[in-house]
Amino acid sequence: MKFSIAMLPGDGVGPEVVAESVKVLEAVGKGFGHEFRLLHGQIGGVAIDQHGVALTKDTLKMCKRCHAVLLGAVGGPKWDDPLAKVRPEDGLMALRKELRLFANLRPVKVFPMLVDSTTLKPEIIRGVDMVVVRELTGGLYFGKPKKRWQTTKGRRAVDSMLYSEKEIERILRVGFELAMGRRRKLVSVDKANVLESSRLWRQVATEVATDYPEVELEHMLVDACAMRLIQRPTYFDVLVTENMFGDILTDEASMLAGSMGMLPSASLAAVPKPGVRAFGLYEPIHGSAPKRAGQNMANPVATILSCAMMLRYSFGLEKEAQIVEKAVVSALEAGYRTYDIMDEASVRVGTNEMGDLITKNIRA
Ligand code: IPM
Ligand code: MG
């Protein structure tokens, strides 16, 4: 089959980790007879430097013409001025909104060979395997009013946690659909004891649940959830939550896996169901890591696993996705580690070598 992919490497280590994914995609293409047409564009700081904006209209158009987008990372100290008119992150926000990527999937899986490389006790994190579904185009990030103004009593600012029942319903469906393919347990995270938008969220969640009688739905307050995530992370299968809650909880959850360099993500424009090919943007959870840039250090695993998610959700290539995931596991089982997951018993490799080792394991 033929697929086109918009490649947006972005800033910092982005170009390095995306380059390793290109090797993986080429190997999958060759091994399984698919054609991946790669189109290249800029996003973030590099786009600001060249065009004055973090995402040009042409790049956005190119993304819309493709079946999926692969993004590296955006941002860096060079563009960090709080008074700057344009920010690298604006490009990402615009992409999410313009491409209607409402469903952000962030799987957190602890690989058995890495249980000792986290800051948490091995017995707590062994067996962790969850997916956080974060609503990505509404809530506190995008709700209006959103502004700052001057009053006679001083400056004021407002952000709004606004949700329509349609927005809540479609993200809940993502949670339920994923839970159906997993352990059938969905935790819907809110702050219904305080927030009106959360009370609507909870009500809609309960209504949607009637369409999925096989799935056990539990409502959990976001503060309790933050606690439970580090106290007993194996408790969770699928979580679904509002944009900002999801942002915070996924940084917390990512630490269970030891390194952000291990965690992929998908942002989809449709509810993923068996047989549905959703348009999506795929990116590692980690940022641009400017201090590591250009040193062949960054862990390419998160981006390569993001490619596996692309094969699964946007191209419907489940078998190929699993082969990429197994290729990653084999490289780790063979004892190869990038700096972020290094331990005494392992062999340290760079971005390039890790990419090559994984690519070598991809065979039809
Ligand atoms: C994330 C990031 C972004 C967000 C930033 C870079 C704007 O933290 O994807 O989690 O807040 O959504
Ligand atoms: Mg975040």
PDB file of N, CA and C in Angstrom, residues 84-183:
ATOM      1  N   ALA A  84       8.228  37.215  23.723  1.00  0.00           N
ATOM      2  CA  ALA A  84       8.279  36.976  22.279  1.00  0.00           C
ATOM      3  C   ALA A  84       6.875  36.929  21.688  1.00  0.00           C
ATOM      4  N   LYS A  85       6.741  37.433  20.466  1.00  0.00           N
ATOM      5  CA  LYS A  85       5.429  37.462  19.805  1.00  0.00           C
ATOM      6  C   LYS A  85       5.076  36.078  19.253  1.00  0.00           C
ATOM      7  N   VAL A  86       6.096  35.355  18.851  1.00  0.00           N
ATOM      8  CA  VAL A  86       5.861  34.004  18.313  1.00  0.00           C
ATOM      9  C   VAL A  86       6.676  32.993  19.100  1.00  0.00           C
ATOM     10  N   ARG A  87       6.085  31.832  19.333  1.00  0.00           N
ATOM     11  CA  ARG A  87       6.752  30.770  20.091  1.00  0.00           C
ATOM     12  C   ARG A  87       6.712  29.469  19.294  1.00  0.00           C
ATOM     13  N   PRO A  88       7.750  28.663  19.464  1.00  0.00           N
ATOM     14  CA  PRO A  88       7.770  27.373  18.761  1.00  0.00           C
ATOM     15  C   PRO A  88       6.514  26.538  19.056  1.00  0.00           C
ATOM     16  N   GLU A  89       6.037  26.610  20.315  1.00  0.00           N
ATOM     17  CA  GLU A  89       4.872  25.805  20.726  1.00  0.00           C
ATOM     18  C   GLU A  89       3.600  26.208  19.979  1.00  0.00           C
ATOM     19  N   ASP A  90       3.558  27.471  19.481  1.00  0.00           N
ATOM     20  CA  ASP A  90       2.382  27.910  18.715  1.00  0.00           C
ATOM     21  C   ASP A  90       2.146  27.002  17.512  1.00  0.00           C
ATOM     22  N   GLY A  91       3.232  26.536  16.929  1.00  0.00           N
ATOM     23  CA  GLY A  91       3.120  25.677  15.746  1.00  0.00           C
ATOM     24  C   GLY A  91       2.390  24.390  16.080  1.00  0.00           C
ATOM     25  N   LEU A  92       2.734  23.839  17.240  1.00  0.00           N
ATOM     26  CA  LEU A  92       2.112  22.590  17.679  1.00  0.00           C
ATOM     27  C   LEU A  92       0.630  22.797  18.004  1.00  0.00           C
ATOM     28  N   MET A  93       0.336  23.910  18.691  1.00  0.00           N
ATOM     29  CA  MET A  93      -1.066  24.219  19.027  1.00  0.00           C
ATOM     30  C   MET A  93      -1.892  24.375  17.751  1.00  0.00           C
ATOM     31  N   ALA A  94      -1.317  25.084  16.756  1.00  0.00           N
ATOM     32  CA  ALA A  94      -2.030  25.320  15.501  1.00  0.00           C
ATOM     33  C   ALA A  94      -2.271  23.998  14.772  1.00  0.00           C
ATOM     34  N   LEU A  95      -1.264  23.136  14.768  1.00  0.00           N
ATOM     35  CA  LEU A  95      -1.425  21.831  14.107  1.00  0.00           C
ATOM     36  C   LEU A  95      -2.543  21.027  14.749  1.00  0.00           C
ATOM     37  N   ARG A  96      -2.536  20.968  16.082  1.00  0.00           N
ATOM     38  CA  ARG A  96      -3.558  20.198  16.803  1.00  0.00           C
ATOM     39  C   ARG A  96      -4.953  20.697  16.453  1.00  0.00           C
ATOM     40  N   LYS A  97      -5.108  22.029  16.471  1.00  0.00           N
ATOM     41  CA  LYS A  97      -6.425  22.618  16.236  1.00  0.00           C
ATOM     42  C   LYS A  97      -6.836  22.466  14.772  1.00  0.00           C
ATOM     43  N   GLU A  98      -5.933  22.859  13.859  1.00  0.00           N
ATOM     44  CA  GLU A  98      -6.261  22.863  12.429  1.00  0.00           C
ATOM     45  C   GLU A  98      -6.495  21.451  11.893  1.00  0.00           C
ATOM     46  N   LEU A  99      -5.746  20.497  12.416  1.00  0.00           N
ATOM     47  CA  LEU A  99      -5.893  19.121  11.928  1.00  0.00           C
ATOM     48  C   LEU A  99      -6.945  18.354  12.739  1.00  0.00           C
ATOM     49  N   ARG A 100      -7.605  19.063  13.658  1.00  0.00           N
ATOM     50  CA  ARG A 100      -8.678  18.490  14.491  1.00  0.00           C
ATOM     51  C   ARG A 100      -8.239  17.227  15.232  1.00  0.00           C
ATOM     52  N   LEU A 101      -7.058  17.293  15.812  1.00  0.00           N
ATOM     53  CA  LEU A 101      -6.486  16.123  16.491  1.00  0.00           C
ATOM     54  C   LEU A 101      -6.969  16.095  17.933  1.00  0.00           C
ATOM     55  N   PHE A 102      -8.198  15.697  18.121  1.00  0.00           N
ATOM     56  CA  PHE A 102      -8.809  15.829  19.454  1.00  0.00           C
ATOM     57  C   PHE A 102      -8.408  14.734  20.434  1.00  0.00           C
ATOM     58  N   ALA A 103      -7.871  13.642  19.900  1.00  0.00           N
ATOM     59  CA  ALA A 103      -7.600  12.499  20.794  1.00  0.00           C
ATOM     60  C   ALA A 103      -6.111  12.202  20.896  1.00  0.00           C
ATOM     61  N   ASN A 104      -5.561  12.494  22.044  1.00  0.00           N
ATOM     62  CA  ASN A 104      -4.137  12.265  22.269  1.00  0.00           C
ATOM     63  C   ASN A 104      -3.952  10.984  23.080  1.00  0.00           C
ATOM     64  N   LEU A 105      -3.278  10.012  22.466  1.00  0.00           N
ATOM     65  CA  LEU A 105      -3.058   8.718  23.130  1.00  0.00           C
ATOM     66  C   LEU A 105      -1.621   8.658  23.630  1.00  0.00           C
ATOM     67  N   ARG A 106      -1.470   8.447  24.925  1.00  0.00           N
ATOM     68  CA  ARG A 106      -0.126   8.338  25.483  1.00  0.00           C
ATOM     69  C   ARG A 106       0.025   7.032  26.262  1.00  0.00           C
ATOM     70  N   PRO A 107       0.505   6.011  25.596  1.00  0.00           N
ATOM     71  CA  PRO A 107       0.689   4.733  26.283  1.00  0.00           C
ATOM     72  C   PRO A 107       1.907   4.789  27.205  1.00  0.00           C
ATOM     73  N   VAL A 108       1.782   4.212  28.370  1.00  0.00           N
ATOM     74  CA  VAL A 108       2.912   4.125  29.301  1.00  0.00           C
ATOM     75  C   VAL A 108       3.096   2.658  29.649  1.00  0.00           C
ATOM     76  N   LYS A 109       4.197   2.111  29.162  1.00  0.00           N
ATOM     77  CA  LYS A 109       4.450   0.700  29.377  1.00  0.00           C
ATOM     78  C   LYS A 109       5.845   0.565  29.961  1.00  0.00           C
ATOM     79  N   VAL A 110       5.940  -0.218  31.016  1.00  0.00           N
ATOM     80  CA  VAL A 110       7.251  -0.434  31.619  1.00  0.00           C
ATOM     81  C   VAL A 110       7.852  -1.698  31.012  1.00  0.00           C
ATOM     82  N   PHE A 111       8.974  -1.539  30.347  1.00  0.00           N
ATOM     83  CA  PHE A 111       9.649  -2.706  29.781  1.00  0.00           C
ATOM     84  C   PHE A 111      10.351  -3.464  30.898  1.00  0.00           C
ATOM     85  N   PRO A 112      10.174  -4.793  30.950  1.00  0.00           N
ATOM     86  CA  PRO A 112      10.730  -5.568  32.066  1.00  0.00           C
ATOM     87  C   PRO A 112      12.232  -5.340  32.270  1.00  0.00           C
ATOM     88  N   MET A 113      12.985  -5.178  31.157  1.00  0.00           N
ATOM     89  CA  MET A 113      14.440  -5.029  31.327  1.00  0.00           C
ATOM     90  C   MET A 113      14.834  -3.644  31.836  1.00  0.00           C
ATOM     91  N   LEU A 114      13.845  -2.745  31.972  1.00  0.00           N
ATOM     92  CA  LEU A 114      14.167  -1.395  32.446  1.00  0.00           C
ATOM     93  C   LEU A 114      13.599  -1.094  33.829  1.00  0.00           C
ATOM     94  N   VAL A 115      13.039  -2.099  34.512  1.00  0.00           N
ATOM     95  CA  VAL A 115      12.395  -1.820  35.810  1.00  0.00           C
ATOM     96  C   VAL A 115      13.347  -1.208  36.829  1.00  0.00           C
ATOM     97  N   ASP A 116      14.641  -1.469  36.656  1.00  0.00           N
ATOM     98  CA  ASP A 116      15.581  -0.917  37.634  1.00  0.00           C
ATOM     99  C   ASP A 116      16.087   0.468  37.257  1.00  0.00           C
ATOM    100  N   SER A 117      15.712   0.970  36.082  1.00  0.00           N
ATOM    101  CA  SER A 117      16.254   2.280  35.693  1.00  0.00           C
ATOM    102  C   SER A 117      15.303   3.437  35.994  1.00  0.00           C
ATOM    103  N   THR A 118      14.303   3.214  36.845  1.00  0.00           N
ATOM    104  CA  THR A 118      13.443   4.331  37.226  1.00  0.00           C
ATOM    105  C   THR A 118      13.728   4.744  38.674  1.00  0.00           C
ATOM    106  N   THR A 119      13.127   5.873  39.068  1.00  0.00           N
ATOM    107  CA  THR A 119      13.330   6.360  40.433  1.00  0.00           C
ATOM    108  C   THR A 119      12.354   5.685  41.400  1.00  0.00           C
ATOM    109  N   LEU A 120      11.418   4.895  40.852  1.00  0.00           N
ATOM    110  CA  LEU A 120      10.444   4.220  41.709  1.00  0.00           C
ATOM    111  C   LEU A 120      10.877   2.784  41.992  1.00  0.00           C
ATOM    112  N   LYS A 121      10.285   2.204  43.021  1.00  0.00           N
ATOM    113  CA  LYS A 121      10.645   0.831  43.379  1.00  0.00           C
ATOM    114  C   LYS A 121      10.196  -0.142  42.294  1.00  0.00           C
ATOM    115  N   PRO A 122      11.063  -1.077  41.929  1.00  0.00           N
ATOM    116  CA  PRO A 122      10.714  -2.036  40.880  1.00  0.00           C
ATOM    117  C   PRO A 122       9.389  -2.750  41.150  1.00  0.00           C
ATOM    118  N   GLU A 123       9.111  -3.095  42.425  1.00  0.00           N
ATOM    119  CA  GLU A 123       7.879  -3.853  42.699  1.00  0.00           C
ATOM    120  C   GLU A 123       6.625  -3.012  42.460  1.00  0.00           C
ATOM    121  N   ILE A 124       6.765  -1.697  42.467  1.00  0.00           N
ATOM    122  CA  ILE A 124       5.616  -0.818  42.196  1.00  0.00           C
ATOM    123  C   ILE A 124       5.350  -0.706  40.698  1.00  0.00           C
ATOM    124  N   ILE A 125       6.403  -0.663  39.921  1.00  0.00           N
ATOM    125  CA  ILE A 125       6.199  -0.375  38.492  1.00  0.00           C
ATOM    126  C   ILE A 125       6.211  -1.598  37.581  1.00  0.00           C
ATOM    127  N   ARG A 126       6.642  -2.732  38.116  1.00  0.00           N
ATOM    128  CA  ARG A 126       6.657  -3.939  37.282  1.00  0.00           C
ATOM    129  C   ARG A 126       5.241  -4.220  36.774  1.00  0.00           C
ATOM    130  N   GLY A 127       5.132  -4.400  35.450  1.00  0.00           N
ATOM    131  CA  GLY A 127       3.831  -4.744  34.876  1.00  0.00           C
ATOM    132  C   GLY A 127       2.961  -3.546  34.509  1.00  0.00           C
ATOM    133  N   VAL A 128       3.440  -2.332  34.724  1.00  0.00           N
ATOM    134  CA  VAL A 128       2.642  -1.156  34.342  1.00  0.00           C
ATOM    135  C   VAL A 128       2.388  -1.153  32.836  1.00  0.00           C
ATOM    136  N   ASP A 129       1.143  -1.002  32.459  1.00  0.00           N
ATOM    137  CA  ASP A 129       0.768  -0.989  31.045  1.00  0.00           C
ATOM    138  C   ASP A 129      -0.555  -0.232  30.928  1.00  0.00           C
ATOM    139  N   MET A 130      -0.464   1.064  30.669  1.00  0.00           N
ATOM    140  CA  MET A 130      -1.687   1.876  30.614  1.00  0.00           C
ATOM    141  C   MET A 130      -1.650   2.809  29.399  1.00  0.00           C
ATOM    142  N   VAL A 131      -2.809   3.329  29.060  1.00  0.00           N
ATOM    143  CA  VAL A 131      -2.871   4.373  28.034  1.00  0.00           C
ATOM    144  C   VAL A 131      -3.642   5.544  28.606  1.00  0.00           C
ATOM    145  N   VAL A 132      -3.049   6.723  28.532  1.00  0.00           N
ATOM    146  CA  VAL A 132      -3.780   7.916  28.915  1.00  0.00           C
ATOM    147  C   VAL A 132      -4.348   8.541  27.645  1.00  0.00           C
ATOM    148  N   VAL A 133      -5.650   8.782  27.653  1.00  0.00           N
ATOM    149  CA  VAL A 133      -6.303   9.454  26.530  1.00  0.00           C
ATOM    150  C   VAL A 133      -6.578  10.881  26.972  1.00  0.00           C
ATOM    151  N   ARG A 134      -5.890  11.808  26.349  1.00  0.00           N
ATOM    152  CA  ARG A 134      -6.013  13.219  26.719  1.00  0.00           C
ATOM    153  C   ARG A 134      -6.794  13.964  25.647  1.00  0.00           C
ATOM    154  N   GLU A 135      -7.838  14.694  26.048  1.00  0.00           N
ATOM    155  CA  GLU A 135      -8.578  15.534  25.096  1.00  0.00           C
ATOM    156  C   GLU A 135      -7.619  16.642  24.677  1.00  0.00           C
ATOM    157  N   LEU A 136      -7.514  16.928  23.363  1.00  0.00           N
ATOM    158  CA  LEU A 136      -6.400  17.780  22.929  1.00  0.00           C
ATOM    159  C   LEU A 136      -6.789  19.082  22.236  1.00  0.00           C
ATOM    160  N   THR A 137      -8.059  19.284  21.926  1.00  0.00           N
ATOM    161  CA  THR A 137      -8.391  20.513  21.192  1.00  0.00           C
ATOM    162  C   THR A 137      -9.449  21.359  21.900  1.00  0.00           C
ATOM    163  N   GLY A 138      -9.691  21.068  23.176  1.00  0.00           N
ATOM    164  CA  GLY A 138     -10.683  21.847  23.911  1.00  0.00           C
ATOM    165  C   GLY A 138     -10.187  22.153  25.314  1.00  0.00           C
ATOM    166  N   GLY A 139     -11.146  22.362  26.216  1.00  0.00           N
ATOM    167  CA  GLY A 139     -10.796  22.575  27.621  1.00  0.00           C
ATOM    168  C   GLY A 139      -9.988  23.832  27.872  1.00  0.00           C
ATOM    169  N   LEU A 140      -9.216  23.794  28.910  1.00  0.00           N
ATOM    170  CA  LEU A 140      -8.504  24.970  29.392  1.00  0.00           C
ATOM    171  C   LEU A 140      -7.495  25.551  28.380  1.00  0.00           C
ATOM    172  N   TYR A 141      -7.014  24.733  27.469  1.00  0.00           N
ATOM    173  CA  TYR A 141      -6.041  25.219  26.490  1.00  0.00           C
ATOM    174  C   TYR A 141      -6.672  26.134  25.443  1.00  0.00           C
ATOM    175  N   PHE A 142      -7.923  25.846  25.081  1.00  0.00           N
ATOM    176  CA  PHE A 142      -8.512  26.559  23.943  1.00  0.00           C
ATOM    177  C   PHE A 142      -9.776  27.343  24.269  1.00  0.00           C
ATOM    178  N   GLY A 143     -10.394  27.083  25.451  1.00  0.00           N
ATOM    179  CA  GLY A 143     -11.672  27.708  25.774  1.00  0.00           C
ATOM    180  C   GLY A 143     -11.609  29.233  25.783  1.00  0.00           C
ATOM    181  N   LYS A 144     -12.682  29.868  25.297  1.00  0.00           N
ATOM    182  CA  LYS A 144     -12.785  31.330  25.318  1.00  0.00           C
ATOM    183  C   LYS A 144     -13.826  31.735  26.365  1.00  0.00           C
ATOM    184  N   PRO A 145     -13.714  32.841  27.111  1.00  0.00           N
ATOM    185  CA  PRO A 145     -12.643  33.820  26.975  1.00  0.00           C
ATOM    186  C   PRO A 145     -11.280  33.314  27.455  1.00  0.00           C
ATOM    187  N   LYS A 146     -10.281  33.881  26.780  1.00  0.00           N
ATOM    188  CA  LYS A 146      -8.889  33.599  27.109  1.00  0.00           C
ATOM    189  C   LYS A 146      -8.172  34.907  26.841  1.00  0.00           C
ATOM    190  N   LYS A 147      -7.897  35.654  27.863  1.00  0.00           N
ATOM    191  CA  LYS A 147      -7.293  36.976  27.619  1.00  0.00           C
ATOM    192  C   LYS A 147      -6.713  37.563  28.903  1.00  0.00           C
ATOM    193  N   ARG A 148      -6.088  38.701  28.726  1.00  0.00           N
ATOM    194  CA  ARG A 148      -5.472  39.440  29.807  1.00  0.00           C
ATOM    195  C   ARG A 148      -5.932  40.883  29.657  1.00  0.00           C
ATOM    196  N   TRP A 149      -6.262  41.563  30.746  1.00  0.00           N
ATOM    197  CA  TRP A 149      -6.679  42.963  30.602  1.00  0.00           C
ATOM    198  C   TRP A 149      -6.331  43.764  31.843  1.00  0.00           C
ATOM    199  N   GLN A 150      -6.450  45.065  31.671  1.00  0.00           N
ATOM    200  CA  GLN A 150      -6.095  45.997  32.743  1.00  0.00           C
ATOM    201  C   GLN A 150      -7.374  46.498  33.396  1.00  0.00           C
ATOM    202  N   THR A 151      -7.430  46.488  34.724  1.00  0.00           N
ATOM    203  CA  THR A 151      -8.574  47.091  35.413  1.00  0.00           C
ATOM    204  C   THR A 151      -8.036  48.180  36.328  1.00  0.00           C
ATOM    205  N   THR A 152      -8.935  48.938  36.947  1.00  0.00           N
ATOM    206  CA  THR A 152      -8.476  49.987  37.868  1.00  0.00           C
ATOM    207  C   THR A 152      -7.816  49.356  39.091  1.00  0.00           C
ATOM    208  N   LYS A 153      -8.132  48.077  39.362  1.00  0.00           N
ATOM    209  CA  LYS A 153      -7.527  47.398  40.510  1.00  0.00           C
ATOM    210  C   LYS A 153      -6.318  46.542  40.136  1.00  0.00           C
ATOM    211  N   GLY A 154      -5.867  46.664  38.916  1.00  0.00           N
ATOM    212  CA  GLY A 154      -4.689  45.897  38.515  1.00  0.00           C
ATOM    213  C   GLY A 154      -4.971  44.999  37.320  1.00  0.00           C
ATOM    214  N   ARG A 155      -3.967  44.189  36.960  1.00  0.00           N
ATOM    215  CA  ARG A 155      -4.089  43.333  35.783  1.00  0.00           C
ATOM    216  C   ARG A 155      -4.923  42.090  36.106  1.00  0.00           C
ATOM    217  N   ARG A 156      -5.644  41.623  35.115  1.00  0.00           N
ATOM    218  CA  ARG A 156      -6.405  40.377  35.259  1.00  0.00           C
ATOM    219  C   ARG A 156      -6.193  39.495  34.043  1.00  0.00           C
ATOM    220  N   ALA A 157      -6.412  38.193  34.228  1.00  0.00           N
ATOM    221  CA  ALA A 157      -6.305  37.253  33.103  1.00  0.00           C
ATOM    222  C   ALA A 157      -7.285  36.122  33.312  1.00  0.00           C
ATOM    223  N   VAL A 158      -7.753  35.557  32.212  1.00  0.00           N
ATOM    224  CA  VAL A 158      -8.689  34.439  32.324  1.00  0.00           C
ATOM    225  C   VAL A 158      -8.408  33.373  31.264  1.00  0.00           C
ATOM    226  N   ASP A 159      -8.526  32.108  31.663  1.00  0.00           N
ATOM    227  CA  ASP A 159      -8.571  30.967  30.745  1.00  0.00           C
ATOM    228  C   ASP A 159      -9.843  30.212  31.085  1.00  0.00           C
ATOM    229  N   SER A 160     -10.457  29.571  30.102  1.00  0.00           N
ATOM    230  CA  SER A 160     -11.754  28.940  30.359  1.00  0.00           C
ATOM    231  C   SER A 160     -11.724  27.442  30.090  1.00  0.00           C
ATOM    232  N   MET A 161     -12.224  26.690  31.061  1.00  0.00           N
ATOM    233  CA  MET A 161     -12.346  25.252  30.833  1.00  0.00           C
ATOM    234  C   MET A 161     -13.735  24.990  30.266  1.00  0.00           C
ATOM    235  N   LEU A 162     -13.811  25.104  28.939  1.00  0.00           N
ATOM    236  CA  LEU A 162     -15.092  25.009  28.254  1.00  0.00           C
ATOM    237  C   LEU A 162     -15.195  23.691  27.492  1.00  0.00           C
ATOM    238  N   TYR A 163     -16.292  22.984  27.670  1.00  0.00           N
ATOM    239  CA  TYR A 163     -16.524  21.760  26.904  1.00  0.00           C
ATOM    240  C   TYR A 163     -17.966  21.649  26.454  1.00  0.00           C
ATOM    241  N   SER A 164     -18.163  21.186  25.222  1.00  0.00           N
ATOM    242  CA  SER A 164     -19.514  20.851  24.771  1.00  0.00           C
ATOM    243  C   SER A 164     -19.711  19.357  25.007  1.00  0.00           C
ATOM    244  N   GLU A 165     -20.962  18.936  25.089  1.00  0.00           N
ATOM    245  CA  GLU A 165     -21.171  17.498  25.339  1.00  0.00           C
ATOM    246  C   GLU A 165     -20.670  16.652  24.187  1.00  0.00           C
ATOM    247  N   LYS A 166     -20.698  17.206  22.958  1.00  0.00           N
ATOM    248  CA  LYS A 166     -20.164  16.474  21.799  1.00  0.00           C
ATOM    249  C   LYS A 166     -18.670  16.202  21.961  1.00  0.00           C
ATOM    250  N   GLU A 167     -17.943  17.225  22.407  1.00  0.00           N
ATOM    251  CA  GLU A 167     -16.497  17.052  22.602  1.00  0.00           C
ATOM    252  C   GLU A 167     -16.213  15.998  23.665  1.00  0.00           C
ATOM    253  N   ILE A 168     -17.005  16.029  24.730  1.00  0.00           N
ATOM    254  CA  ILE A 168     -16.793  15.052  25.811  1.00  0.00           C
ATOM    255  C   ILE A 168     -17.131  13.648  25.316  1.00  0.00           C
ATOM    256  N   GLU A 169     -18.241  13.558  24.601  1.00  0.00           N
ATOM    257  CA  GLU A 169     -18.666  12.234  24.144  1.00  0.00           C
ATOM    258  C   GLU A 169     -17.627  11.582  23.237  1.00  0.00           C
ATOM    259  N   ARG A 170     -17.096  12.346  22.260  1.00  0.00           N
ATOM    260  CA  ARG A 170     -16.183  11.708  21.305  1.00  0.00           C
ATOM    261  C   ARG A 170     -14.881  11.281  21.975  1.00  0.00           C
ATOM    262  N   ILE A 171     -14.409  12.024  22.970  1.00  0.00           N
ATOM    263  CA  ILE A 171     -13.163  11.603  23.626  1.00  0.00           C
ATOM    264  C   ILE A 171     -13.438  10.409  24.553  1.00  0.00           C
ATOM    265  N   LEU A 172     -14.625  10.387  25.172  1.00  0.00           N
ATOM    266  CA  LEU A 172     -14.979   9.217  25.989  1.00  0.00           C
ATOM    267  C   LEU A 172     -15.040   7.965  25.126  1.00  0.00           C
ATOM    268  N   ARG A 173     -15.564   8.120  23.898  1.00  0.00           N
ATOM    269  CA  ARG A 173     -15.636   6.959  22.990  1.00  0.00           C
ATOM    270  C   ARG A 173     -14.243   6.430  22.673  1.00  0.00           C
ATOM    271  N   VAL A 174     -13.278   7.327  22.544  1.00  0.00           N
ATOM    272  CA  VAL A 174     -11.904   6.877  22.315  1.00  0.00           C
ATOM    273  C   VAL A 174     -11.451   6.007  23.487  1.00  0.00           C
ATOM    274  N   GLY A 175     -11.739   6.472  24.689  1.00  0.00           N
ATOM    275  CA  GLY A 175     -11.368   5.704  25.881  1.00  0.00           C
ATOM    276  C   GLY A 175     -12.035   4.338  25.904  1.00  0.00           C
ATOM    277  N   PHE A 176     -13.334   4.317  25.630  1.00  0.00           N
ATOM    278  CA  PHE A 176     -14.057   3.039  25.661  1.00  0.00           C
ATOM    279  C   PHE A 176     -13.568   2.087  24.569  1.00  0.00           C
ATOM    280  N   GLU A 177     -13.353   2.627  23.356  1.00  0.00           N
ATOM    281  CA  GLU A 177     -12.893   1.761  22.259  1.00  0.00           C
ATOM    282  C   GLU A 177     -11.540   1.129  22.600  1.00  0.00           C
ATOM    283  N   LEU A 178     -10.630   1.941  23.145  1.00  0.00           N
ATOM    284  CA  LEU A 178      -9.318   1.397  23.508  1.00  0.00           C
ATOM    285  C   LEU A 178      -9.454   0.356  24.606  1.00  0.00           C
ATOM    286  N   ALA A 179     -10.306   0.655  25.594  1.00  0.00           N
ATOM    287  CA  ALA A 179     -10.500  -0.276  26.707  1.00  0.00           C
ATOM    288  C   ALA A 179     -11.042  -1.614  26.197  1.00  0.00           C
ATOM    289  N   MET A 180     -11.907  -1.565  25.180  1.00  0.00           N
ATOM    290  CA  MET A 180     -12.471  -2.795  24.600  1.00  0.00           C
ATOM    291  C   MET A 180     -11.378  -3.712  24.055  1.00  0.00           C
ATOM    292  N   GLY A 181     -10.315  -3.117  23.518  1.00  0.00           N
ATOM    293  CA  GLY A 181      -9.222  -3.919  22.962  1.00  0.00           C
ATOM    294  C   GLY A 181      -8.175  -4.275  24.008  1.00  0.00           C
ATOM    295  N   ARG A 182      -8.422  -3.876  25.267  1.00  0.00           N
ATOM    296  CA  ARG A 182      -7.436  -4.127  26.311  1.00  0.00           C
ATOM    297  C   ARG A 182      -8.091  -4.848  27.490  1.00  0.00           C
ATOM    298  N   ARG A 183      -7.870  -4.331  28.717  1.00  0.00           N
ATOM    299  CA  ARG A 183      -8.390  -5.040  29.896  1.00  0.00           C
ATOM    300  C   ARG A 183      -9.787  -4.572  30.332  1.00  0.00           C
TER     301      ARG A 183
END
